[in-house]
Coordinates of C-alpha atoms (C1' of nucleotides) in Angstrom, one line a residue:
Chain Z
X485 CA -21.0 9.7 -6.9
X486 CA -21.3 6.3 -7.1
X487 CA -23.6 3.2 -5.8
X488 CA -22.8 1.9 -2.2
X489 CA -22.8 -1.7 -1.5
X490 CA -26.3 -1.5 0.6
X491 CA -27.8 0.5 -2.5
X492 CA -26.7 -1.9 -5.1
X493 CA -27.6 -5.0 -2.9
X494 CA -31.0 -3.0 -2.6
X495 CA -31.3 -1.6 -6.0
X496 CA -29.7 -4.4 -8.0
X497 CA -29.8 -7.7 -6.2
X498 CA -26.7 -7.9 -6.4
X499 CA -23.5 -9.3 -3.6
X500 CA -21.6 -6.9 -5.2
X501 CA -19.4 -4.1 -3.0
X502 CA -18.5 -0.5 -4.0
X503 CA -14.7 -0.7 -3.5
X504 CA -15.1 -3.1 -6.3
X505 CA -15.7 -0.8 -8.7
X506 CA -12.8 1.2 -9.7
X507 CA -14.4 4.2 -9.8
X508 CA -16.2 4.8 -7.0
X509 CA -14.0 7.4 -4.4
X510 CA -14.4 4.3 -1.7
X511 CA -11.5 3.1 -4.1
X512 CA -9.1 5.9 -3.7
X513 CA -10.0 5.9 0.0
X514 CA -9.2 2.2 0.3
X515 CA -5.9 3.1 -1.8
X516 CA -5.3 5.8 1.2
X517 CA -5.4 4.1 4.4
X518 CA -3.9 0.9 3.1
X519 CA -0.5 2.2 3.4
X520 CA 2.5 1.1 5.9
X521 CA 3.5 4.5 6.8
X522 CA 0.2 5.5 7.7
X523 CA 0.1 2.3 10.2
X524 CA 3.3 3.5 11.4
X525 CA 2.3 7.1 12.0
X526 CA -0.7 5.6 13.9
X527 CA 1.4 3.9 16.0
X528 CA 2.9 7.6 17.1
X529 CA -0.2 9.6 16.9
X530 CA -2.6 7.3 18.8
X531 CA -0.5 8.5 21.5
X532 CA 0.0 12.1 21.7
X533 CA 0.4 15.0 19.0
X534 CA 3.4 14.4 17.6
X535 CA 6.1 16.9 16.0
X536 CA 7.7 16.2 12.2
X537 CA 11.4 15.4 13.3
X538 CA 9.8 12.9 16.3
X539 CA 7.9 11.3 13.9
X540 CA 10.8 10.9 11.5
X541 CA 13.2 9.8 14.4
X542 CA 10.5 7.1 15.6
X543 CA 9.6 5.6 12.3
X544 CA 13.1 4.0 11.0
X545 CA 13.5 3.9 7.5
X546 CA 11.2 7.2 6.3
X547 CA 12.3 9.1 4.2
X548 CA 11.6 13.0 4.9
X549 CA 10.1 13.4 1.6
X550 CA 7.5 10.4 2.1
X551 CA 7.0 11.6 6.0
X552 CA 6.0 15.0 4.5
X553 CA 4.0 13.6 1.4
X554 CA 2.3 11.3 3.5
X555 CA 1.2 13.6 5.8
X556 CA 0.0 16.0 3.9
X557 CA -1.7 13.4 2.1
X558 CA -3.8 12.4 5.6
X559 CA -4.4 15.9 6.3
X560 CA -5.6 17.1 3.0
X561 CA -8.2 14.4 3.6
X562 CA -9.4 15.2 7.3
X563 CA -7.3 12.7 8.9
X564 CA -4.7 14.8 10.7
X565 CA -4.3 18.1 11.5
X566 CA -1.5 20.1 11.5
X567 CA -0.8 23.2 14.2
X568 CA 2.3 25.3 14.1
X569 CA 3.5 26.4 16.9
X570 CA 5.1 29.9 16.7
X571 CA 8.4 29.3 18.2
X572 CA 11.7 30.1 16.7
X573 CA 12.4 28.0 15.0
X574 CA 8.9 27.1 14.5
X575 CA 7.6 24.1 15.5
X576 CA 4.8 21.8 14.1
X577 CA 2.5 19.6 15.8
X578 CA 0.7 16.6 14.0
X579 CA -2.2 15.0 15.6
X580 CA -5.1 13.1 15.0
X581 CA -8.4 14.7 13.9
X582 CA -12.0 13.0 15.0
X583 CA -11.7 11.3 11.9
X584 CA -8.5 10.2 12.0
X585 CA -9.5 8.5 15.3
X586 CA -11.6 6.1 14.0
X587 CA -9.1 4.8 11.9
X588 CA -7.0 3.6 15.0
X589 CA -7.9 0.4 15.9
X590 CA -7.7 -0.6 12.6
X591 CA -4.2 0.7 12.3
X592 CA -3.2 -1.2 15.2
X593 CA -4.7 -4.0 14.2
X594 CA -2.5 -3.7 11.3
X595 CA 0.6 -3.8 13.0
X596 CA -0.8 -6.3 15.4
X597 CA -1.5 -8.7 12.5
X598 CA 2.5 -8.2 11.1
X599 CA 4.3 -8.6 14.4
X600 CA 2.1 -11.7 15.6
X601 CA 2.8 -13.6 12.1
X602 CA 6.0 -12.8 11.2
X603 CA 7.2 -16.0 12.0
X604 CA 4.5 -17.7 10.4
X605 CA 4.6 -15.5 7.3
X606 CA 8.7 -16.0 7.1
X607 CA 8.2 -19.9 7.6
X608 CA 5.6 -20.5 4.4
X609 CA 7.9 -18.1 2.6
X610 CA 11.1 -20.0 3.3
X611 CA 8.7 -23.8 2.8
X612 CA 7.7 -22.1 -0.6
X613 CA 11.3 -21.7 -1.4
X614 CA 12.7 -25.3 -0.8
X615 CA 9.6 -26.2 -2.5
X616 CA 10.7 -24.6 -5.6
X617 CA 14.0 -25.4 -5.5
X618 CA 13.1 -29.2 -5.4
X619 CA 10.8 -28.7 -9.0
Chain G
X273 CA 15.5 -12.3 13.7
X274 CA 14.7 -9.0 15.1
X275 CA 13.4 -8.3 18.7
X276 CA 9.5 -7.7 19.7
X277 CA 8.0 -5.1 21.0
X278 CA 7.3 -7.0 24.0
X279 CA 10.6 -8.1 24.3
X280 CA 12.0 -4.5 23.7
X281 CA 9.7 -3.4 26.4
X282 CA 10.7 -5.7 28.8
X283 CA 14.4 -5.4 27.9
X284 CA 14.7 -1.8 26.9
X285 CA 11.9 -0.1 29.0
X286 CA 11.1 1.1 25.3
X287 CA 7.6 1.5 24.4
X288 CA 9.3 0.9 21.0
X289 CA 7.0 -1.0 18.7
X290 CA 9.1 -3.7 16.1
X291 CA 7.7 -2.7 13.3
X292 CA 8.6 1.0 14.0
X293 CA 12.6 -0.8 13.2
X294 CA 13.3 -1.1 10.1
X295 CA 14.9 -4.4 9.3
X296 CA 12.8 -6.0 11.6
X297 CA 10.9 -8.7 9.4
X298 CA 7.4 -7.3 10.6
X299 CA 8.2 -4.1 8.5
X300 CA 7.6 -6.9 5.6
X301 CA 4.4 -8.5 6.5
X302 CA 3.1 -4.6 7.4
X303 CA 4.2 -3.7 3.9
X304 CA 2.4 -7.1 2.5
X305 CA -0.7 -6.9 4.0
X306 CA -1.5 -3.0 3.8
X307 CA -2.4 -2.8 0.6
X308 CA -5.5 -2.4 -1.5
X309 CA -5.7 -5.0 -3.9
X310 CA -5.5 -7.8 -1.4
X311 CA -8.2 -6.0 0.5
X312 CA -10.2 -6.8 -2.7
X313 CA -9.0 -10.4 -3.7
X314 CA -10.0 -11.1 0.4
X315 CA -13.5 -10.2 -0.8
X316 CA -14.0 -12.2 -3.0
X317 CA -12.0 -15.4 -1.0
X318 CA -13.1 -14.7 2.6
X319 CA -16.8 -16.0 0.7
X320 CA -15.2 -18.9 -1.1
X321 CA -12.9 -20.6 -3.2
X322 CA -12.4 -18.4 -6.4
X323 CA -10.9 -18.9 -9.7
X324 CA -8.7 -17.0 -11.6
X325 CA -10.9 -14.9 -13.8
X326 CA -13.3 -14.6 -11.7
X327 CA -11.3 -12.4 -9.3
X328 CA -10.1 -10.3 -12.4
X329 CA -13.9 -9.9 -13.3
X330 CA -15.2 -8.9 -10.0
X331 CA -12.2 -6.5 -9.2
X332 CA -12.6 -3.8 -11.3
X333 CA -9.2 -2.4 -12.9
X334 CA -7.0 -5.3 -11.7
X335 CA -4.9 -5.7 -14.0
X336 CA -3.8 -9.5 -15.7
X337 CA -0.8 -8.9 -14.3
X338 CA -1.2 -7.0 -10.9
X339 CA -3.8 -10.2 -10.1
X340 CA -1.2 -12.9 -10.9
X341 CA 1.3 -11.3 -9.0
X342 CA -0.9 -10.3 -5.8
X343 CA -2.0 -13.7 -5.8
X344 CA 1.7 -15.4 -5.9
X345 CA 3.1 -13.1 -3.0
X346 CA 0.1 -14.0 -1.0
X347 CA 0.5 -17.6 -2.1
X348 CA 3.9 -17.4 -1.2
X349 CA 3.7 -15.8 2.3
X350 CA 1.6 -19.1 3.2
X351 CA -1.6 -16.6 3.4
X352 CA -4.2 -18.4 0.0
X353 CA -3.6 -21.6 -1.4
X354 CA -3.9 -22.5 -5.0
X355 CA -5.6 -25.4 -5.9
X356 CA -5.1 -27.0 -10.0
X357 CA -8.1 -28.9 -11.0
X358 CA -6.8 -31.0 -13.9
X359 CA -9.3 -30.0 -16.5
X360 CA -9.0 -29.0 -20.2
X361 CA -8.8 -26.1 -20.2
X362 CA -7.3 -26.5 -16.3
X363 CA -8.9 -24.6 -14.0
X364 CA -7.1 -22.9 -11.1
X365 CA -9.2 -22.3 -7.2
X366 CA -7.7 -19.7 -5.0
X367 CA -8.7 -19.9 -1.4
X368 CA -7.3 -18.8 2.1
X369 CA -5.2 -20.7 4.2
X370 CA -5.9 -20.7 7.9
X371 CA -2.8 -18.7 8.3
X372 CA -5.6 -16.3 5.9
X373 CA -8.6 -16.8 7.4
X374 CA -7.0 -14.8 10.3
X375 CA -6.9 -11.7 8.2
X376 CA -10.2 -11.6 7.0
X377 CA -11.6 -9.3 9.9
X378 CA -9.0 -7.1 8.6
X379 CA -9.3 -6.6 5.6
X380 CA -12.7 -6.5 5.8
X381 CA -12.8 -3.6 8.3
X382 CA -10.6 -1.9 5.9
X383 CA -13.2 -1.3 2.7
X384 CA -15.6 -1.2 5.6
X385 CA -13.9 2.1 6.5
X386 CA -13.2 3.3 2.9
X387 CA -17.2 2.8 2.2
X388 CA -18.5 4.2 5.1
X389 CA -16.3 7.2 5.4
X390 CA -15.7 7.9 1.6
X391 CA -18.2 11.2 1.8
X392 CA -16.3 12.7 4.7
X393 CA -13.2 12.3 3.5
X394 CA -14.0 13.7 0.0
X395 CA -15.9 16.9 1.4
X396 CA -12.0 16.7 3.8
X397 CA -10.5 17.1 0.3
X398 CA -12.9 19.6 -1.5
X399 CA -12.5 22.1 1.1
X400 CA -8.5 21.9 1.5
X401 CA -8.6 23.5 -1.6
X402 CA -10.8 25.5 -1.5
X403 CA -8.5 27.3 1.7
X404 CA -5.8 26.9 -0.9
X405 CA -7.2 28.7 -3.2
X406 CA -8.2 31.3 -1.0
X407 CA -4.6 31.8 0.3
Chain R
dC552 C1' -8.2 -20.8 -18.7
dA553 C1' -4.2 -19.7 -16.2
dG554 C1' 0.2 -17.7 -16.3
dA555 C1' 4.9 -16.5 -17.8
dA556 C1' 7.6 -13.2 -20.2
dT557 C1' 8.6 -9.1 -22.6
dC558 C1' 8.5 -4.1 -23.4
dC559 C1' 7.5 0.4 -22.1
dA560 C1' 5.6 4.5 -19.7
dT561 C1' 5.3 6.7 -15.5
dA562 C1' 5.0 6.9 -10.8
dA563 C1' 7.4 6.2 -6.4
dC564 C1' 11.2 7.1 -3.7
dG565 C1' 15.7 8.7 -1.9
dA566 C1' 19.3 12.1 -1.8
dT567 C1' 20.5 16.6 -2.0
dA568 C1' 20.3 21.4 -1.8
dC569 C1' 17.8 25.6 -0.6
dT570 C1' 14.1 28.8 2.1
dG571 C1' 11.4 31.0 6.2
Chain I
dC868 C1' 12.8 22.9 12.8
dA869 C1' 9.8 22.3 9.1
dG870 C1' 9.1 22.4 4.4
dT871 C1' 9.7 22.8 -0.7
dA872 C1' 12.0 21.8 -5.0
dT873 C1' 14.8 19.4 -8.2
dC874 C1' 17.1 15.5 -9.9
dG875 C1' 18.1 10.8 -10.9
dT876 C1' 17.2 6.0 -10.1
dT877 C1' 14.5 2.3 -9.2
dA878 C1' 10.2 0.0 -8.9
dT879 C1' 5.5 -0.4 -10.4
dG880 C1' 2.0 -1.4 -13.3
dG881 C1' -0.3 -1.9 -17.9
dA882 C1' -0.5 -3.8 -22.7
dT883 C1' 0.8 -7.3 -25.4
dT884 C1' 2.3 -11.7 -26.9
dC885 C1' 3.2 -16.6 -26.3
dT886 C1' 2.7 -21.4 -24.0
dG887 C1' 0.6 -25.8 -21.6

DNA sequence: CAGAATCCATAACGATACTG
DNA sequence: CAGTATCGTTATGGATTCTG
């Protein structure tokens, strides 16, 4: 395992933190959760436990193969769990797991942050482009 | 432009979020911001101005080229500013705009997470397969 | 030092078809 | 309905080289 930030501040002296170092597992974990479609999972989980076609009629623009991938990406690592439900045809309920739930308000902070500064965002992008032009 | 989700709602009755629609622009800035190597470069910014090789040498495993281009999208998207100081060799400051500054909480809370739940979500991992392996 | 540009491997993704 | 598998395309990212 590697070094955390408090041990190398401790150990080392040093400001500096572990996701910084490629190959501490913080990395890959950073890597996980900063993803779109998780955010956009979130915003259907948070609410309720959600079935796989709900899910993929919510979030416009997945894929079934990323829906799929991606969550059995978040529930191989602990974040959602998956129940099947013994209907026929079966059905399959996604849901949050305790540690998935601390992972919400950063999700919807996420969103939050896109939907507030769209405009702001699409404004220094189209600025940036006349600005170009002109050189 | 596409609608909000607070317009949808009011409109609609939808509890419809935007960036669950596809070509709504907020599906863009989602897509920019969740990601892990601008989680990095904000650690490194949200402290102070920063050169060019001094981000690659502090992110470990950033490429050359991933750090140029990181840096231009986010450049771009009115979210750091670049600043040339007319040296020989010139030297180039990268720093957040205010439109930036707004992120930092953010991104911070994201290798927050990634740090503080690594353990968990590696012991998640290990025993997923060990059930696979059992079935 | 900063960065643009090229080449190349491979990983991501979408579409499609097939199973329990 | 949920999920897997395959295929083909596009996009991503790394290594390298070249310039002001």
């Amino acid at each position: 395992m590697c070094y955390t930030w408090s041990m190398e501040k401790t150990l080392l002296q040093s400001s500096a933190h572990s996701v910084l170092i490629a190959r501490c597992y913080s990395r890959d974990v950073l890597d996980l959760i900063a993803d779109k479609w998780i955010a956009l999972i979130f915003a259907l989980l948070e609410k309720h436990p959600t079935r796989f076609n709900e899910l993929q009629r919510a979030i416009e623009g997945i894929s079934h193969k990323m829906l799929t991938q991606t969550l059995r990406n978040l529930e191989r690592r602990g974040i959602v769990e998956r129940k099947i439900i013994p209907t026929i045809p079966p059905a399959v309920e996604y849901s949050l797991s305790s540690l998935g739930t601390t992972l919400i308000p950063l999700m919807a902070a996420l969103r939050q942050w896109a939907e507030e500064h769209m405009e702001e965002v699409e404004q220094a992008f189209q600025a940036y482009e006349e600005r170009e032009e002109k050189a």
